[in-house]
PDB file of C-alpha atoms in Angstrom:
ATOM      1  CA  UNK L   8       9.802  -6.368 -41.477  1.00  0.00           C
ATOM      2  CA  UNK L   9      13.459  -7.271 -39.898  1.00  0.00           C
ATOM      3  CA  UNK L  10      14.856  -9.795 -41.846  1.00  0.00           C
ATOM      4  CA  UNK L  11      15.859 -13.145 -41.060  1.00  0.00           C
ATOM      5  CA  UNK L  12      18.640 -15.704 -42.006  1.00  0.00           C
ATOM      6  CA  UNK L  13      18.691 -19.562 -42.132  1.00  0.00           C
ATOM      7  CA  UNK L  14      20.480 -22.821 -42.625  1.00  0.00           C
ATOM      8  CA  UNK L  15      19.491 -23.754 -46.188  1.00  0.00           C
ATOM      9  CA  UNK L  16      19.088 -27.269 -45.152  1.00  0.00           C
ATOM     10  CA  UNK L  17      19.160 -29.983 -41.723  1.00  0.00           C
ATOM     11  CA  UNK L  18      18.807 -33.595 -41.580  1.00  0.00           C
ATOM     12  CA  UNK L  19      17.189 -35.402 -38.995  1.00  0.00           C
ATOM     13  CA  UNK L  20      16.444 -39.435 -38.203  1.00  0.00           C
ATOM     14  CA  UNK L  21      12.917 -40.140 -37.219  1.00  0.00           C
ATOM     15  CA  UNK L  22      11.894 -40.230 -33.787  1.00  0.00           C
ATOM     16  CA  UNK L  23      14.351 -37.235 -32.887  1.00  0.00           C
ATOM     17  CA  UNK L  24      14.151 -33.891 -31.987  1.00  0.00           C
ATOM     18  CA  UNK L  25      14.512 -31.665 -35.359  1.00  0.00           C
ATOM     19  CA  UNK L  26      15.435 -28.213 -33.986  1.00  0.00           C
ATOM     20  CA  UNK L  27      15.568 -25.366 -36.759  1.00  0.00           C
ATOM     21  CA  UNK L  28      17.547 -22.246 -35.877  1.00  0.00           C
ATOM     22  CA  UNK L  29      16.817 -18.576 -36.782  1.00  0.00           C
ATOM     23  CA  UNK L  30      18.601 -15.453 -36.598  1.00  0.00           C
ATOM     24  CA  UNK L  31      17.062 -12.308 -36.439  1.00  0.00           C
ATOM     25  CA  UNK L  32      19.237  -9.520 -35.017  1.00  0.00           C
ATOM     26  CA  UNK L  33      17.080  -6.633 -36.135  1.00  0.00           C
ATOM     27  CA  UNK L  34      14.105  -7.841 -34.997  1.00  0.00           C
ATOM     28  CA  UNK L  35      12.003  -4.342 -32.932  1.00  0.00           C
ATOM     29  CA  UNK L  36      10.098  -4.479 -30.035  1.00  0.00           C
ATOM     30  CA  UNK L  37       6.727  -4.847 -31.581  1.00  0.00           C
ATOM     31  CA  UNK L  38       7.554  -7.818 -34.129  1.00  0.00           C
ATOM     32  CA  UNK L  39       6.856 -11.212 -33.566  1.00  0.00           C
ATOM     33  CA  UNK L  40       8.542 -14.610 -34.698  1.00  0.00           C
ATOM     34  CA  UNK L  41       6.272 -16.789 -37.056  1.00  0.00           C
ATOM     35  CA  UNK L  42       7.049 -19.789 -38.415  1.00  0.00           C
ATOM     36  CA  UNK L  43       5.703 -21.647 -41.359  1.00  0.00           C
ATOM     37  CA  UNK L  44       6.576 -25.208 -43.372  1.00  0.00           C
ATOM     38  CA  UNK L  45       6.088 -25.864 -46.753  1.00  0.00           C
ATOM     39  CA  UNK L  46       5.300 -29.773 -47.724  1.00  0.00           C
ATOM     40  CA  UNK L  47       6.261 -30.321 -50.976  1.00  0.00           C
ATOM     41  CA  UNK L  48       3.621 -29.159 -53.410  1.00  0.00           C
ATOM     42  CA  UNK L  49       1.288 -27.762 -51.148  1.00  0.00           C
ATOM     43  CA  UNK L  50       0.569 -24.192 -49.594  1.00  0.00           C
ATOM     44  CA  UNK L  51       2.545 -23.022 -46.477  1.00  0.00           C
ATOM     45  CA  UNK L  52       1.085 -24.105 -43.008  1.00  0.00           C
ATOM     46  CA  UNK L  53       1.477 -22.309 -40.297  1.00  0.00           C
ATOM     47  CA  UNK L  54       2.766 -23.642 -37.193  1.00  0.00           C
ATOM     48  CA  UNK L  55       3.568 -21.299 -34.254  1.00  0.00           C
ATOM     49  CA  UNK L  56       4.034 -17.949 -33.446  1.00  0.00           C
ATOM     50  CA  UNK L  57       5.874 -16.171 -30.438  1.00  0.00           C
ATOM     51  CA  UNK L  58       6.956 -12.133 -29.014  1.00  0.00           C
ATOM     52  CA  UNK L  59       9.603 -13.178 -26.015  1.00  0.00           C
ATOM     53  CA  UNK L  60       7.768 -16.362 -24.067  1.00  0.00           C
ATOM     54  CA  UNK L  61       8.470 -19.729 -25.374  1.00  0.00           C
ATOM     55  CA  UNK L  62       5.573 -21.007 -26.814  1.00  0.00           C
ATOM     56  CA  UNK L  63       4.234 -24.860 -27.353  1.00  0.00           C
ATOM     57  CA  UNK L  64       1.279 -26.071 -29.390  1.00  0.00           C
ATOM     58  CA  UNK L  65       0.589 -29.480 -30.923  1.00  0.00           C
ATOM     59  CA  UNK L  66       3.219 -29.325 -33.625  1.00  0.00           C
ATOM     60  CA  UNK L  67       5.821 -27.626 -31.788  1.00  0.00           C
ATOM     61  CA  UNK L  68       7.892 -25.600 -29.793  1.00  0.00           C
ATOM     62  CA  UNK L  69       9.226 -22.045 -30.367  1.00  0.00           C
ATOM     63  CA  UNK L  70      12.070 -21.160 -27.929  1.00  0.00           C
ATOM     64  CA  UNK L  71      13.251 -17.326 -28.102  1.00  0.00           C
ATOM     65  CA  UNK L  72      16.350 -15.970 -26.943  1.00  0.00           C
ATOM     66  CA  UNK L  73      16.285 -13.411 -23.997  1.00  0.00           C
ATOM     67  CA  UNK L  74      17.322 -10.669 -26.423  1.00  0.00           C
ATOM     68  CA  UNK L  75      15.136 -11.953 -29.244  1.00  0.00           C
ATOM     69  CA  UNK L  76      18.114 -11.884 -31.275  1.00  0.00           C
ATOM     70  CA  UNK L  77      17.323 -15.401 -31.987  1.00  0.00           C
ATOM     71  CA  UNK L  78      14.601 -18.740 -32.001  1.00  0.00           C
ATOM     72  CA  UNK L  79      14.570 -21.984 -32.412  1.00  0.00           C
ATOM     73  CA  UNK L  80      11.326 -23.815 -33.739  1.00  0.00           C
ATOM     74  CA  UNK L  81      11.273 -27.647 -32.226  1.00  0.00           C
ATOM     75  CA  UNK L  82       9.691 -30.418 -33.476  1.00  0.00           C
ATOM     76  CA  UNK L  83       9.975 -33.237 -30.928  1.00  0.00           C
ATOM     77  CA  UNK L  84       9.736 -36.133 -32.271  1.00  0.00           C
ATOM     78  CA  UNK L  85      10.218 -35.855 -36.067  1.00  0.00           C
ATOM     79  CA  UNK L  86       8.404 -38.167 -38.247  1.00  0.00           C
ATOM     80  CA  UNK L  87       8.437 -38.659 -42.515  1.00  0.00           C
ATOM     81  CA  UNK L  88       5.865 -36.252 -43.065  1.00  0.00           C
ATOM     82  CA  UNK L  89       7.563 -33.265 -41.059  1.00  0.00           C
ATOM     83  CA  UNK L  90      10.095 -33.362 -44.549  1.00  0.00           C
ATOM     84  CA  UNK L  91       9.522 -29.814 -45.625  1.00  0.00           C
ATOM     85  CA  UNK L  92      10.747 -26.441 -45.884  1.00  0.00           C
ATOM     86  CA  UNK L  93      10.558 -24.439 -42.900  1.00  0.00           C
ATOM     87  CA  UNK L  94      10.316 -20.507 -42.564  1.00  0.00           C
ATOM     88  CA  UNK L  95      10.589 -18.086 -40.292  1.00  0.00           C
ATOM     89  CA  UNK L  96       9.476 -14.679 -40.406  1.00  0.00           C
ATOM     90  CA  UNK L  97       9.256 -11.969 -38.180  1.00  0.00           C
ATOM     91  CA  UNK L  98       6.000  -9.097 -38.327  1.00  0.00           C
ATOM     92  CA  UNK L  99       4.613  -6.738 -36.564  1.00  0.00           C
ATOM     93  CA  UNK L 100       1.021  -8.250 -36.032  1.00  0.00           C
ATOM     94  CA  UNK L 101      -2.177  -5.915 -36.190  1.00  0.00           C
ATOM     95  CA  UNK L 102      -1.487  -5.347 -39.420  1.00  0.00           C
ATOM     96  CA  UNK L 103      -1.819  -6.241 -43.190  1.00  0.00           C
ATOM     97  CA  UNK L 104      -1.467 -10.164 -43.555  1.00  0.00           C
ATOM     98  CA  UNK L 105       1.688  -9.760 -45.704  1.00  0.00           C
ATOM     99  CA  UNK L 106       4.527 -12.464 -44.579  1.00  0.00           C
ATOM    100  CA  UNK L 107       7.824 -11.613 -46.366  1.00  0.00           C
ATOM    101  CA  UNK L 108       9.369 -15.347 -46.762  1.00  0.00           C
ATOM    102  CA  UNK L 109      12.766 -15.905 -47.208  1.00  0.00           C
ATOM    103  CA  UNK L 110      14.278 -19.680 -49.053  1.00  0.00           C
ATOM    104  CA  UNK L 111      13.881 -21.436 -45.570  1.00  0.00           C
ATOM    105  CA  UNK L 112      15.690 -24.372 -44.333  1.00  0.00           C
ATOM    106  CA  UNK L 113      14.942 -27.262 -45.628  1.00  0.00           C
ATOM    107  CA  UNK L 114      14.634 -30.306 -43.420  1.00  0.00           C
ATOM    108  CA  UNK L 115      14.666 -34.049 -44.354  1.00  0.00           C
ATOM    109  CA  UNK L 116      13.780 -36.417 -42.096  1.00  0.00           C
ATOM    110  CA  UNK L 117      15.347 -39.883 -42.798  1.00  0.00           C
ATOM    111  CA  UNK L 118      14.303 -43.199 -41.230  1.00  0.00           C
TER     112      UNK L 118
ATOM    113  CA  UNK T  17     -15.219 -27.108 -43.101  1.00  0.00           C
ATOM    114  CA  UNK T  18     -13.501 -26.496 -46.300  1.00  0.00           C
ATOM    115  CA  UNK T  19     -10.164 -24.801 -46.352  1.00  0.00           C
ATOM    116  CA  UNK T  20      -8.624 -22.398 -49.048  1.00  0.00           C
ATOM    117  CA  UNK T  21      -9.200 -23.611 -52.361  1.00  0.00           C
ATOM    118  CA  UNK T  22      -7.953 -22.383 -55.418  1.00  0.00           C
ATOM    119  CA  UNK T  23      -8.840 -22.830 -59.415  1.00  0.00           C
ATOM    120  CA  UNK T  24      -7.039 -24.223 -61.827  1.00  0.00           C
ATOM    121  CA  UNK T  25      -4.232 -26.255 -60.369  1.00  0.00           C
ATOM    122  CA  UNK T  26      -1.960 -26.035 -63.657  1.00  0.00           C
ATOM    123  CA  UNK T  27      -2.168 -23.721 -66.388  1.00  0.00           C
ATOM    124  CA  UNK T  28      -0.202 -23.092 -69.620  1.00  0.00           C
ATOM    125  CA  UNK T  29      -0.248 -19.889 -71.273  1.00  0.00           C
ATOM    126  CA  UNK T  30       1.690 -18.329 -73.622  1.00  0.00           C
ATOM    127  CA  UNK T  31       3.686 -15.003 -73.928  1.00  0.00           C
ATOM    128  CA  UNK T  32       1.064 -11.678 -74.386  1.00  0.00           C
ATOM    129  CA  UNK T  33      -2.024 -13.749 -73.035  1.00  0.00           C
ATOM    130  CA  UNK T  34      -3.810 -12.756 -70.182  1.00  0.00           C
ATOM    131  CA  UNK T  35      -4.657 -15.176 -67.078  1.00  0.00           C
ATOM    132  CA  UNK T  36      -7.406 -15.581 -64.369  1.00  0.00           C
ATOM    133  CA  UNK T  37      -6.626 -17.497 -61.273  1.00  0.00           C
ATOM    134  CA  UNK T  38      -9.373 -17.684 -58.780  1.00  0.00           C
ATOM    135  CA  UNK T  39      -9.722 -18.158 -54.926  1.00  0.00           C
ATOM    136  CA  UNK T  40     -12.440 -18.965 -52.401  1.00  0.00           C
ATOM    137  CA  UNK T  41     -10.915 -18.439 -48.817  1.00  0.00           C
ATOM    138  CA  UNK T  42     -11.661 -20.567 -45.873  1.00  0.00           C
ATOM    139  CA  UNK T  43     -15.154 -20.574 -44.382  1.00  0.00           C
ATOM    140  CA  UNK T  44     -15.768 -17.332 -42.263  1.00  0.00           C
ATOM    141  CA  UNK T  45     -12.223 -15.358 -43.552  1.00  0.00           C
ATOM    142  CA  UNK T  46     -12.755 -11.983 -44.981  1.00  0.00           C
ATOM    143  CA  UNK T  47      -9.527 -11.234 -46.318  1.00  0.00           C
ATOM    144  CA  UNK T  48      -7.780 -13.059 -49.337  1.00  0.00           C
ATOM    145  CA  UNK T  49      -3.854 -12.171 -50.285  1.00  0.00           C
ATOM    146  CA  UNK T  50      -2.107 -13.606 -53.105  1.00  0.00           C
ATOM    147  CA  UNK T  51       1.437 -14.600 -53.195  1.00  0.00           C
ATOM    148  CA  UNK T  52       3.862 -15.998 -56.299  1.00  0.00           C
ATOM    149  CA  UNK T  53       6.755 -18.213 -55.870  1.00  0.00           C
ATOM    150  CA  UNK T  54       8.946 -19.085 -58.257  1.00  0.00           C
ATOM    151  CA  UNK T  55      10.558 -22.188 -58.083  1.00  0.00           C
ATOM    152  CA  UNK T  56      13.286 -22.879 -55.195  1.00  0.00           C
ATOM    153  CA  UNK T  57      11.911 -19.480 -53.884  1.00  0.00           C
ATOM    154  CA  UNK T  58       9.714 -18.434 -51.139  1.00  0.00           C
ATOM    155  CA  UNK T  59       6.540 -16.756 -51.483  1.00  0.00           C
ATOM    156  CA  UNK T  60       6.387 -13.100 -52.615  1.00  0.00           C
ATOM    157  CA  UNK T  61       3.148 -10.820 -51.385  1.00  0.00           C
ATOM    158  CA  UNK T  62       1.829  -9.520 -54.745  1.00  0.00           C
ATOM    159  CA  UNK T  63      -1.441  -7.731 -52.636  1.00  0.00           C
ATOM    160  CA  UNK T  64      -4.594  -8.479 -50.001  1.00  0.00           C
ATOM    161  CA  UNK T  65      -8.342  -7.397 -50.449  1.00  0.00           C
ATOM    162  CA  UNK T  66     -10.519  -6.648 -47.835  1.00  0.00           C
ATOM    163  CA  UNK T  67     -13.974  -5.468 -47.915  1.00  0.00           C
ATOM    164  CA  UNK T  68     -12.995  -5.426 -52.082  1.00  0.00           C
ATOM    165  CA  UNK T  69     -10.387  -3.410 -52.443  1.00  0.00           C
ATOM    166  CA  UNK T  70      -6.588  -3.733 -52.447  1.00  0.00           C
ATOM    167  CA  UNK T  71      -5.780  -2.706 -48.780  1.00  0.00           C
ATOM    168  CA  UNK T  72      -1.630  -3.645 -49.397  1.00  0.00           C
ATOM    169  CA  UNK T  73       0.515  -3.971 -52.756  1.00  0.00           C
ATOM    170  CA  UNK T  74       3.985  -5.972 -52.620  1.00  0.00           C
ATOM    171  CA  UNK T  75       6.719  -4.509 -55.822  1.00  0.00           C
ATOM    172  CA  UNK T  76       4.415  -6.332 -58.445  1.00  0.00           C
ATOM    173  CA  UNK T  77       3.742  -4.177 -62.217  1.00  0.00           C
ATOM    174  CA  UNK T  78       0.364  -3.019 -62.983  1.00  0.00           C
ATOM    175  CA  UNK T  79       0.108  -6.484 -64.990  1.00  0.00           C
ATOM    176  CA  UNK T  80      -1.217  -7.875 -61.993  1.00  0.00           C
ATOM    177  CA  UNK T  81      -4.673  -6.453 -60.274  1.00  0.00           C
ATOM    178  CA  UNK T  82      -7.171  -7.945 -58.782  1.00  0.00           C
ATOM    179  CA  UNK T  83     -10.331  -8.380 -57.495  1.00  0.00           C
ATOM    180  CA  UNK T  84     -12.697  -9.737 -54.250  1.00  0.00           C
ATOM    181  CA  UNK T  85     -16.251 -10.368 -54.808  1.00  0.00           C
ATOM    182  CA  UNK T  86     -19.192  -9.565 -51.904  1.00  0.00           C
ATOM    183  CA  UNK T  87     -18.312 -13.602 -50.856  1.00  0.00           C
ATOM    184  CA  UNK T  88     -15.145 -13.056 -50.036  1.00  0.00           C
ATOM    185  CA  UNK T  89     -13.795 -14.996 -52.771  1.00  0.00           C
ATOM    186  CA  UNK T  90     -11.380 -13.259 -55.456  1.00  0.00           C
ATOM    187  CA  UNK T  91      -9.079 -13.201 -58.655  1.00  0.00           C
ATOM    188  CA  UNK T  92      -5.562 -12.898 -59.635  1.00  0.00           C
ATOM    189  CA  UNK T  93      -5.695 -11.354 -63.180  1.00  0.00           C
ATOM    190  CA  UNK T  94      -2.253 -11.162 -65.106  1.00  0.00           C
ATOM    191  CA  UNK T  95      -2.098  -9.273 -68.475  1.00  0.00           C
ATOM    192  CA  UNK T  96       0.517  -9.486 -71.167  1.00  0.00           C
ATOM    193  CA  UNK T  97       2.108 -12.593 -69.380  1.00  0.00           C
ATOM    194  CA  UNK T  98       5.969 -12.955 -69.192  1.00  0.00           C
ATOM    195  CA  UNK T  99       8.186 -15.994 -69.262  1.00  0.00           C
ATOM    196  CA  UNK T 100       8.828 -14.824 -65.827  1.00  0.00           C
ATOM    197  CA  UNK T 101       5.631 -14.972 -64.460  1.00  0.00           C
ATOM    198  CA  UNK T 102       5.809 -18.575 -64.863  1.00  0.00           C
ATOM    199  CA  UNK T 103       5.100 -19.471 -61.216  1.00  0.00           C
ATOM    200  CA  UNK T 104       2.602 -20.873 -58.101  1.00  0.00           C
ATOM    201  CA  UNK T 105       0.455 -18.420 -57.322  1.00  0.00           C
ATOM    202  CA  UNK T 106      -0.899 -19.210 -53.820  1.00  0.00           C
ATOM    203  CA  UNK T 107      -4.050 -17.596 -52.360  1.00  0.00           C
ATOM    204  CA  UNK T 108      -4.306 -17.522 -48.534  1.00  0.00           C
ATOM    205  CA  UNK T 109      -7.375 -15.828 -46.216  1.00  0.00           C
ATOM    206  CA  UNK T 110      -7.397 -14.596 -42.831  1.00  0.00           C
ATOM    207  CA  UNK T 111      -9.940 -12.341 -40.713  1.00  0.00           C
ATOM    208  CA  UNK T 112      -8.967  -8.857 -40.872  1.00  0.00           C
ATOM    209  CA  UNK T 113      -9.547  -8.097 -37.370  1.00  0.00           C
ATOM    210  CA  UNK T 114      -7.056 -11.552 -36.797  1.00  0.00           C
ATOM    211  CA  UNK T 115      -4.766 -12.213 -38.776  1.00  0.00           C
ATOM    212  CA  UNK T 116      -1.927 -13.665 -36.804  1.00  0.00           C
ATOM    213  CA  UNK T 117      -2.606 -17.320 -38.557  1.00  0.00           C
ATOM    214  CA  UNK T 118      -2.998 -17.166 -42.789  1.00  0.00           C
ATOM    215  CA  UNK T 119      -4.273 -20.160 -44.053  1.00  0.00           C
ATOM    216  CA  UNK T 120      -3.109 -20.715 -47.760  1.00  0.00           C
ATOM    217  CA  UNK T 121      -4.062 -22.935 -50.892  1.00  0.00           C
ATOM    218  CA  UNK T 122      -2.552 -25.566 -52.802  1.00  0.00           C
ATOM    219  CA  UNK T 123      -2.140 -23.066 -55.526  1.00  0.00           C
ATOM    220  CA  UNK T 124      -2.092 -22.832 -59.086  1.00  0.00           C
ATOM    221  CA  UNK T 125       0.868 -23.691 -61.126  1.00  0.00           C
ATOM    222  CA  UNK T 126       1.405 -20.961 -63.991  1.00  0.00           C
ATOM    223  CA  UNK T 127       3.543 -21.953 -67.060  1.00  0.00           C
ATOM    224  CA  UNK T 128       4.112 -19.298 -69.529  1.00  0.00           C
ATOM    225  CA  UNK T 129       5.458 -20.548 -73.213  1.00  0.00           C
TER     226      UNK T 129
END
């Protein structure tokens, strides 16, 4: 799996947009662009998952560079309990469930 | 609809022992991996089990094996336990024929003395 680098942390107020940048220059063809958040003692939670379109659930939004080089997961309108660590992650799905996590970014959210 | 749930939450063990952590995946999911992560870390795959047997192995010793029961459910089994293995151990499930979304547990935090 191509490996990915983040800001260790962000801030964001309350009511804004919190948007969390990846890098992943080595991504191939076939992998996609996961991310996951981590509340504070609790289990990761997935959140959204992308190849090349953008892509919008209920959480969020996942916005990926024309070269894939690069996403940005965005959560529009950040409240208290979005305060978590966020990861991204890139795999080929198909396959074995593994997720190879890296520290994240870590993202308070201040009133 | 219960999600992942895992057993213990906190454990304290000392160096040598041996440790079972257990884990009943969400309702429906037939595959159950188990990750560590020490603290400020993020998760490390240790292995998965489908149909019950270990289908993927992350760069984990022999220490730790496993096992999935004919439920689905499974266990993390740890011999001759380390100061280092003092960790959460998280259990998450998935279908095998789907696994784009892994739902995971609250875990189970491991303290070796």
């Amino acid at each position: 799996d191509a490996k990915t680098t983040q800001p260790t942390s962000m801030d964001c107020a309350e009511g804004r947009a919190a948007n969390l940048p990846c890098n992943h220059s080595t991504i191939s063809g076939n992998e996609y662009v996961y991310w996951y958040r981590q509340i504070h003692s609790q289990g990761p939670q997935y959140i959204i998952h992308g190849l090349k379109n953008n892509e919008t659930n209920e959480m969020a939004s996942l916005i990926i560079t024309e070269d894939r080089k690069s996403s940005t997961l965005i959560l529009p309108h950040a409240t208290l309990r979005d305060t978590a660590v966020y990861y991204c992650i890139v795999r080929v799905t198909g396959t074995a469930s593994k997720l190879t996590f890296g520290t994240g970014t870590r993202l308070q959210v201040t009133l | 609809d219960a999600g992942v749930t895992q057993s213990p939450t906190h454990l304290i063990k000392t160096r040598g022992q041996q440790v079972t952590l257990r884990c009943s995946p969400k309702s429906g999911h037939d595959t159950v991996s188990w990750y560590q992560q020490a603290l400020g870390q993020g998760p490390q795959f240790i292995f998965q089990y489908y149909e019950e047997e270990e289908r993927q192995r992350g760069n984990f010793p022999d220490r730790f094996s496993g096992h999935q029961f004919p439920n689905y459910s499974s266990e993390l089994n740890v011999n001759a336990l380390l100061l280092g293995d003092s960790a959460l151990y998280l259990c998450a499930s998935s279908f095998w024929q789907n696994n784009e979304k892994l739902f995971f547990g609250s875990g189970t935090q491991l303290s070796v003395l």
